[in-house]
C-alpha cells in the first residue's frame, strides 16, 4: 500500500485511469475512507455547513481548517490529503504563503485547493514555486455565493464558458497540479478536461472528467434538507458506511456514477 501522490495521479489519469475523492472532517471517517480505497480525501470548507451548521462556507477560518485537517491526516495512510484554503485566506501572495504553510505544517496537507480564476493565477504560481501542490477550483465557487447570487450552475453561456476555459489553461500554466470543476455543464467540463494535462476532478460536472468528488454527508444521505441534484445517496442500498463508500468507488470506476440524472446541460 503506497501513499498516493499528486504526481502519481497525473500519471494515472494520463494513462486513462480515473480516481475517487470524498470529503472527510475527522479521524474516524478518514480511516474508513482510506481503508475502503478512496484516493483523495478532501477536508473541504464545506465543513462550515455540514459540521458547524453555518449557512455558507464563509465563516470557516484557517484555524478551523488546521484543526480538522490534523485530525483527518492521522487517518490518511494511503489517500492524498487535500485541504481547502478558506474564504479570504489567499487574497494576497503573502497571506496565501503564510496560511498555506500552516495548512501544510500544522494540518498535514499534501495538496491545497483554492477557489478562483484569473485572480488566483499569481497566487498559484507563488505557492507552487514553493513546492506546494495546488488544486485550482473553477465553476461554482461557494466562497463567492453572495456575488453569484446563489448556488448556480456556471459556464452556461458562451462568454463564461470561454472565460472558464481560459482560466483553466492559465491556472495549469501557473503550476496547478489539478483542477476541480463544480456545477459546470457536462460538455464544458469534458472540453476543459480534454484541453488540460492535469487531472480534472468533477462535482456536478458530468462523467467526462478524470475523477469525481462528493461531500461525504451528501452521499451518506445525512445532509439536512434537499440533497443536491448531482449527488447520490449510496447509503440507501449499501446499509453501512464502509459499504456506501465502496459502492461509490465501484460506481465511479465502472462509469455508473455520475449518471445522466446528475449532469447539467
Ligand atoms: O468544500 C468542499 O467540500 C468542496 C467540494 C464541494 C468539492 O470544495
XYZ file of N, CA, C and O in Angstrom, residues 78-221:
576
model
N -3.062 5.963 3.074
C -2.791 5.793 1.641
C -3.262 7.008 0.843
O -2.585 7.441 -0.090
N -4.407 7.551 1.199
C -5.019 8.620 0.393
C -4.201 9.907 0.440
O -3.522 10.197 1.423
N -4.303 10.658 -0.634
C -3.721 12.009 -0.684
C -4.641 12.935 0.119
O -5.861 12.899 -0.070
N -4.052 13.755 0.967
C -4.861 14.655 1.803
C -4.897 16.056 1.191
O -3.893 16.774 1.164
N -6.081 16.403 0.667
C -6.288 17.739 0.083
C -7.034 18.604 1.099
O -7.987 18.141 1.714
N -6.582 19.841 1.243
C -7.205 20.735 2.228
C -7.568 22.052 1.544
O -6.766 22.617 0.794
N -8.766 22.541 1.831
C -9.223 23.814 1.264
C -8.569 25.000 1.948
O -8.436 25.019 3.177
N -8.241 26.016 1.158
C -7.886 27.317 1.725
C -9.206 28.079 1.870
O -9.911 28.302 0.877
N -9.579 28.461 3.101
C -10.899 29.066 3.285
C -10.982 30.501 2.767
O -9.961 31.093 2.378
N -12.195 31.033 2.798
C -12.506 32.388 2.312
C -11.521 33.418 2.874
O -11.298 33.477 4.085
N -10.955 34.225 1.975
C -10.052 35.343 2.302
C -8.746 34.899 2.976
O -8.095 35.703 3.637
N -8.374 33.634 2.773
C -7.089 33.183 3.332
C -5.995 33.222 2.267
O -4.849 32.899 2.543
N -6.377 33.609 1.021
C -5.401 33.618 -0.080
C -5.643 34.814 -1.006
O -5.543 34.709 -2.229
N -5.957 35.964 -0.389
C -6.265 37.155 -1.186
C -5.000 37.847 -1.683
O -5.019 38.515 -2.713
N -3.896 37.693 -0.941
C -2.612 38.240 -1.390
C -1.588 37.108 -1.359
O -1.796 36.096 -0.662
N -0.477 37.314 -2.061
C 0.562 36.270 -2.093
C 1.085 36.023 -0.679
O 1.245 34.864 -0.250
N 1.344 37.097 0.074
C 1.917 36.961 1.427
C 0.977 36.150 2.323
O 1.400 35.236 3.034
N -0.302 36.513 2.249
C -1.305 35.827 3.076
C -1.423 34.355 2.656
O -1.487 33.454 3.504
N -1.432 34.119 1.348
C -1.567 32.747 0.851
C -0.382 31.897 1.299
O -0.561 30.748 1.735
N 0.826 32.444 1.216
C 2.012 31.666 1.604
C 1.984 31.361 3.097
O 2.264 30.226 3.519
N 1.625 32.358 3.910
C 1.610 32.151 5.365
C 0.545 31.112 5.752
O 0.804 30.205 6.559
N -0.643 31.226 5.155
C -1.717 30.280 5.511
C -1.456 28.888 4.939
O -1.768 27.880 5.580
N -0.874 28.843 3.739
C -0.525 27.543 3.154
C 0.505 26.836 4.035
O 0.420 25.620 4.255
N 1.449 27.591 4.555
C 2.470 26.989 5.432
C 1.796 26.350 6.651
O 2.139 25.234 7.051
N 0.806 27.025 7.222
C 0.110 26.463 8.389
C -0.641 25.178 8.015
O -0.607 24.195 8.752
N -1.345 25.220 6.869
C -2.142 24.050 6.479
C -1.252 22.843 6.180
O -1.639 21.705 6.447
N -0.054 23.111 5.657
C 0.877 22.011 5.367
C 1.577 21.542 6.649
O 1.600 20.350 6.955
N 2.129 22.488 7.415
C 2.935 22.106 8.587
C 2.075 21.607 9.745
O 2.368 20.591 10.356
N 1.019 22.359 10.068
C 0.210 22.003 11.237
C -0.930 21.044 10.865
O -1.307 20.205 11.666
N -1.476 21.221 9.650
C -2.619 20.401 9.242
C -2.221 19.103 8.555
O -3.027 18.195 8.434
N -0.975 19.033 8.073
C -0.519 17.804 7.410
C -1.019 17.652 5.988
O -1.023 16.542 5.438
N -1.462 18.765 5.359
C -1.981 18.686 3.983
C -0.899 18.222 3.013
O 0.279 18.554 3.169
N -1.336 17.465 1.984
C -0.442 17.073 0.894
C -0.643 17.964 -0.328
O 0.221 18.040 -1.191
N -1.813 18.568 -0.435
C -2.133 19.446 -1.560
C -3.215 20.411 -1.069
O -4.065 20.024 -0.262
N -3.158 21.647 -1.536
C -4.138 22.651 -1.117
C -5.069 22.963 -2.273
O -4.638 22.974 -3.434
N -6.327 23.226 -1.961
C -7.294 23.609 -3.002
C -7.744 25.043 -2.746
O -7.981 25.414 -1.607
N -7.822 25.806 -3.825
C -8.302 27.179 -3.666
C -9.231 27.578 -4.802
O -9.040 27.185 -5.952
N -10.268 28.326 -4.426
C -11.254 28.793 -5.395
C -10.753 30.053 -6.083
O -10.120 30.896 -5.455
N -11.058 30.171 -7.383
C -10.738 31.409 -8.092
C -10.155 31.158 -9.462
O -9.557 30.104 -9.705
N -10.351 32.147 -10.353
C -9.871 32.026 -11.722
C -8.673 32.903 -11.976
O -7.628 32.748 -11.323
N -8.834 33.888 -12.886
C -7.710 34.743 -13.297
C -7.045 35.415 -12.095
O -5.819 35.546 -12.042
N -7.863 35.794 -11.103
C -7.337 36.482 -9.914
C -6.390 35.610 -9.096
O -5.632 36.123 -8.269
N -6.435 34.299 -9.294
C -5.622 33.387 -8.478
C -4.381 32.863 -9.212
O -3.609 32.086 -8.649
N -4.170 33.303 -10.447
C -3.046 32.775 -11.223
C -1.708 33.084 -10.531
O -0.848 32.202 -10.378
N -1.535 34.340 -10.079
C -0.293 34.725 -9.398
C -0.113 33.990 -8.081
O 1.005 33.630 -7.691
N -1.214 33.755 -7.384
C -1.167 33.047 -6.085
C -0.740 31.590 -6.323
O 0.113 31.057 -5.610
N -1.332 30.970 -7.340
C -0.988 29.573 -7.644
C 0.495 29.479 -8.022
O 1.209 28.570 -7.578
N 0.963 30.445 -8.810
C 2.383 30.441 -9.211
C 3.279 30.571 -7.979
O 4.291 29.862 -7.856
N 2.897 31.453 -7.046
C 3.717 31.663 -5.845
C 3.729 30.411 -4.961
O 4.770 30.027 -4.417
N 2.594 29.767 -4.812
C 2.526 28.565 -3.964
C 3.315 27.419 -4.582
O 4.108 26.750 -3.907
N 3.097 27.194 -5.865
C 3.773 26.049 -6.495
C 5.281 26.284 -6.599
O 6.056 25.331 -6.552
N 5.684 27.581 -6.677
C 7.129 27.884 -6.690
C 7.786 27.475 -5.372
O 8.988 27.242 -5.308
N 6.975 27.406 -4.314
C 7.491 26.978 -3.003
C 7.351 25.470 -2.803
O 7.533 24.963 -1.689
N 6.972 24.756 -3.849
C 6.863 23.298 -3.744
C 5.550 22.829 -3.141
O 5.455 21.687 -2.679
N 4.540 23.696 -3.139
C 3.237 23.323 -2.575
C 2.313 22.894 -3.716
O 1.984 23.709 -4.578
N 1.874 21.635 -3.741
C 0.927 21.233 -4.782
C -0.409 21.959 -4.596
O -0.858 22.157 -3.469
N -1.015 22.326 -5.722
C -2.259 23.106 -5.684
C -3.307 22.489 -6.598
O -3.004 22.081 -7.723
N -4.537 22.454 -6.104
C -5.691 22.120 -6.936
C -6.508 23.408 -7.089
O -6.969 23.966 -6.086
N -6.667 23.881 -8.306
C -7.493 25.066 -8.554
C -8.963 24.643 -8.549
O -9.276 23.454 -8.715
N -9.854 25.585 -8.351
C -11.299 25.282 -8.244
C -12.075 26.314 -9.056
O -12.097 27.494 -8.695
N -12.693 25.865 -10.150
C -13.478 26.737 -11.033
C -14.929 26.257 -11.086
O -15.264 25.200 -10.553
N -15.752 27.015 -11.796
C -17.179 26.700 -11.847
C -17.852 27.380 -10.670
O -17.510 28.516 -10.309
N -18.782 26.676 -10.040
C -19.413 27.236 -8.849
C -18.382 27.341 -7.729
O -17.759 26.333 -7.351
N -18.178 28.561 -7.256
C -17.237 28.795 -6.161
C -18.048 29.260 -4.959
O -18.421 30.438 -4.873
N -18.328 28.338 -4.027
C -19.242 28.676 -2.925
C -18.774 29.862 -2.082
O -19.596 30.539 -1.468
N -17.459 30.139 -2.063
C -16.995 31.298 -1.293
C -17.474 32.617 -1.912
O -17.419 33.668 -1.279
N -17.918 32.568 -3.178
C -18.414 33.773 -3.857
C -19.940 33.774 -3.945
O -20.510 34.441 -4.809
N -20.595 33.018 -3.066
C -22.050 32.843 -3.182
C -22.802 34.170 -3.192
O -23.789 34.328 -3.926
N -22.332 35.145 -2.428
C -23.071 36.411 -2.381
C -22.931 37.180 -3.688
O -23.846 37.857 -4.131
N -21.762 37.060 -4.313
C -21.558 37.733 -5.599
C -22.320 37.004 -6.704
O -22.872 37.625 -7.612
N -22.356 35.671 -6.603
C -23.035 34.874 -7.629
C -24.554 34.953 -7.494
O -25.285 34.643 -8.434
N -25.021 35.324 -6.304
C -26.471 35.399 -6.077
C -27.094 34.038 -5.852
O -28.290 33.850 -6.126
N -26.317 33.082 -5.379
C -26.867 31.752 -5.080
C -25.951 30.665 -5.623
O -24.935 30.946 -6.265
N -26.324 29.430 -5.327
C -25.530 28.274 -5.772
C -26.048 27.853 -7.147
O -27.005 27.086 -7.253
N -25.441 28.397 -8.185
C -25.940 28.194 -9.553
C -24.893 27.501 -10.422
O -23.690 27.688 -10.215
N -25.394 26.784 -11.427
C -24.511 26.190 -12.431
C -23.778 27.320 -13.144
O -24.372 28.351 -13.466
N -22.475 27.139 -13.384
C -21.643 28.174 -14.006
C -21.185 27.734 -15.397
O -20.939 26.543 -15.622
N -21.033 28.704 -16.309
C -20.476 28.393 -17.633
C -21.519 27.995 -18.649
O -21.213 27.296 -19.613
N -22.758 28.437 -18.441
C -23.835 28.031 -19.366
C -23.862 28.897 -20.621
O -24.326 28.458 -21.655
N -23.377 30.155 -20.518
C -23.360 30.968 -21.738
C -21.938 30.991 -22.309
O -20.978 30.657 -21.614
N -21.850 31.393 -23.576
C -20.557 31.209 -24.250
C -19.467 32.105 -23.662
O -18.305 31.706 -23.601
N -19.812 33.289 -23.152
C -18.784 34.171 -22.568
C -18.161 33.547 -21.318
O -16.939 33.507 -21.158
N -19.029 33.060 -20.417
C -18.486 32.493 -19.166
C -17.779 31.165 -19.449
O -16.789 30.844 -18.795
N -18.272 30.427 -20.444
C -17.609 29.163 -20.793
C -16.206 29.440 -21.341
O -15.227 28.788 -20.952
N -16.109 30.442 -22.233
C -14.805 30.783 -22.818
C -13.850 31.247 -21.725
O -12.676 30.863 -21.702
N -14.370 32.067 -20.793
C -13.515 32.546 -19.699
C -13.047 31.379 -18.826
O -11.895 31.324 -18.400
N -13.928 30.416 -18.599
C -13.544 29.279 -17.751
C -12.447 28.438 -18.418
O -11.507 27.983 -17.758
N -12.560 28.265 -19.719
C -11.525 27.504 -20.449
C -10.186 28.239 -20.343
O -9.139 27.633 -20.078
N -10.237 29.566 -20.526
C -9.000 30.363 -20.440
C -8.409 30.310 -19.029
O -7.201 30.125 -18.841
N -9.258 30.453 -18.021
C -8.792 30.395 -16.629
C -8.141 29.037 -16.335
O -7.093 28.964 -15.686
N -8.780 27.980 -16.804
C -8.253 26.632 -16.548
C -6.866 26.488 -17.164
O -5.926 25.971 -16.532
N -6.717 26.965 -18.385
C -5.430 26.878 -19.075
C -4.378 27.710 -18.339
O -3.236 27.268 -18.146
N -4.763 28.920 -17.918
C -3.814 29.803 -17.230
C -3.405 29.226 -15.871
O -2.242 29.350 -15.455
N -4.353 28.627 -15.172
C -4.035 28.047 -13.858
C -3.092 26.853 -14.007
O -2.162 26.669 -13.218
N -3.321 26.058 -15.048
C -2.387 24.945 -15.310
C -0.997 25.500 -15.625
O 0.016 25.028 -15.104
N -0.971 26.528 -16.457
C 0.297 27.164 -16.850
C 1.027 27.730 -15.629
O 2.250 27.699 -15.533
N 0.249 28.221 -14.661
C 0.837 28.790 -13.437
C 1.375 27.714 -12.507
O 2.041 28.029 -11.518
N 1.061 26.447 -12.796
C 1.633 25.364 -11.984
C 0.629 24.517 -11.245
O 1.029 23.613 -10.493
N -0.673 24.788 -11.427
C -1.672 23.972 -10.715
C -1.475 22.497 -11.060
O -1.192 22.139 -12.206
N -1.616 21.655 -10.058
C -1.404 20.211 -10.227
C -2.698 19.488 -10.555
O -2.671 18.353 -11.043
N -3.822 20.097 -10.234
C -5.146 19.524 -10.504
C -6.124 20.674 -10.637
O -5.833 21.792 -10.210
N -7.285 20.360 -11.176
C -8.368 21.337 -11.265
C -9.652 20.670 -10.810
O -9.926 19.526 -11.200
N -10.418 21.359 -9.985
C -11.745 20.864 -9.612
C -12.795 21.742 -10.287
O -12.685 22.974 -10.264
N -13.775 21.112 -10.913
C -14.883 21.824 -11.562
C -16.170 21.490 -10.831
O -16.529 20.309 -10.708
N -16.852 22.533 -10.325
C -18.094 22.313 -9.569
C -19.281 22.916 -10.322
O -19.250 24.099 -10.704
N -20.306 22.107 -10.537
C -21.561 22.545 -11.170
C -21.310 23.276 -12.480
O -21.522 24.501 -12.591
N -20.842 22.514 -13.434
C -20.488 23.019 -14.759
C -21.187 22.102 -15.777
O -21.259 20.894 -15.553
N -21.722 22.654 -16.874
C -22.336 21.776 -17.880
C -21.360 20.667 -18.307
O -20.161 20.920 -18.483
N -21.893 19.465 -18.462
C -21.035 18.292 -18.714
C -20.172 18.482 -19.963
O -18.999 18.081 -19.986
N -20.743 19.135 -20.982
C -19.982 19.293 -22.231
C -18.778 20.219 -22.027
O -17.694 19.992 -22.554
N -18.971 21.276 -21.258
C -17.869 22.210 -20.978
C -16.788 21.520 -20.129
O -15.590 21.674 -20.389
N -17.217 20.757 -19.144
C -16.242 20.036 -18.296
C -15.423 19.059 -19.145
O -14.205 18.928 -18.967
N -16.086 18.400 -20.087
C -15.386 17.448 -20.967
C -14.359 18.183 -21.824
O -13.230 17.711 -22.021
N -14.736 19.365 -22.311
C -13.809 20.129 -23.161
C -12.592 20.589 -22.352
O -11.448 20.478 -22.815
N -12.819 21.087 -21.155
C -11.698 21.540 -20.313
C -10.786 20.348 -19.998
O -9.558 20.446 -20.080
N -11.379 19.216 -19.672
C -10.584 18.017 -19.347
C -9.718 17.610 -20.546
O -8.547 17.269 -20.387
N -10.295 17.685 -21.723
C -9.543 17.283 -22.930
C -8.391 18.247 -23.206
O -7.343 17.839 -23.720
N -8.562 19.510 -22.859
C -7.520 20.513 -23.153
C -6.365 20.485 -22.155
O -5.274 20.950 -22.465
N -6.634 20.020 -20.926
C -5.607 20.083 -19.876
C -4.804 18.796 -19.778
O -5.295 17.715 -20.087
N -3.562 18.936 -19.284
C -2.736 17.752 -18.995
C -2.942 17.293 -17.557
O -2.662 16.152 -17.207
N -3.355 18.234 -16.680
C -3.508 17.888 -15.264
C -4.863 17.219 -15.043
O -5.799 17.434 -15.826
N -4.990 16.403 -13.978
C -6.279 15.753 -13.712
C -7.374 16.751 -13.377
O -7.128 17.744 -12.687
N -8.579 16.478 -13.862
C -9.746 17.305 -13.558
C -10.718 16.469 -12.708
O -11.131 15.377 -13.099
N -11.046 17.021 -11.546
C -11.989 16.380 -10.619
C -13.327 17.090 -10.778
O -13.380 18.321 -10.754
N -14.402 16.337 -10.912
C -15.705 16.959 -11.112
C -16.673 16.697 -9.967
O -16.630 15.641 -9.316
N -17.542 17.681 -9.737
C -18.708 17.505 -8.843
C -19.841 18.243 -9.539
O -19.770 19.458 -9.756
N -20.821 17.507 -10.013
C -21.857 18.119 -10.839
C -21.274 18.584 -12.162
O -21.664 19.624 -12.688
N -20.331 17.823 -12.705
C -19.635 18.218 -13.940
C -19.626 17.068 -14.959
O -18.802 17.065 -15.871
N -20.532 16.123 -14.794
C -20.640 15.031 -15.759
C -19.589 13.952 -15.557
O -18.811 13.980 -14.591
N -19.568 13.016 -16.509
C -18.685 11.850 -16.329
C -17.433 11.891 -17.203
O -16.605 10.987 -17.131
N -17.291 12.961 -18.027
C -16.108 13.008 -18.904
C -14.982 13.814 -18.262
O -14.352 14.662 -18.891
N -14.743 13.581 -16.985
C -13.640 14.189 -16.247
C -12.804 13.034 -15.690
O -13.180 11.873 -15.831
N -11.684 13.357 -15.060
C -10.776 12.287 -14.633
C -11.140 11.679 -13.286
O -10.678 10.584 -12.946
N -11.882 12.419 -12.491
C -12.158 11.961 -11.126
C -13.466 12.573 -10.650
O -13.945 13.558 -11.223
N -14.037 11.990 -9.604
C -15.274 12.513 -9.020
C -15.047 12.806 -7.544
O -14.281 12.113 -6.877
N -15.745 13.827 -7.054
C -15.757 14.116 -5.618
C -17.193 14.350 -5.189
O -18.004 14.865 -5.968
N -17.506 13.933 -3.974
C -18.793 14.258 -3.353
C -18.545 14.669 -1.910
O -17.526 14.284 -1.306
N -19.469 15.432 -1.372
C -19.447 15.738 0.056
C -19.960 14.486 0.779
O -21.023 13.949 0.448
N -19.178 14.017 1.746
C -19.480 12.762 2.447
C -20.917 12.728 2.976
O -21.635 11.735 2.796
N -21.346 13.816 3.618
C -22.673 13.832 4.231
C -23.781 13.730 3.177
O -24.847 13.183 3.450
N -23.520 14.259 1.976
C -24.500 14.133 0.883
C -24.618 12.675 0.444
O -25.730 12.161 0.277
N -23.482 12.021 0.242
C -23.543 10.649 -0.292
C -23.969 9.626 0.766
O -24.362 8.510 0.447
N -23.915 10.047 2.044
C -24.435 9.173 3.099
C -25.895 9.499 3.414
O -26.526 8.830 4.233
N -26.405 10.547 2.761
C -27.816 10.903 2.928
C -28.133 11.550 4.266
O -29.280 11.465 4.735
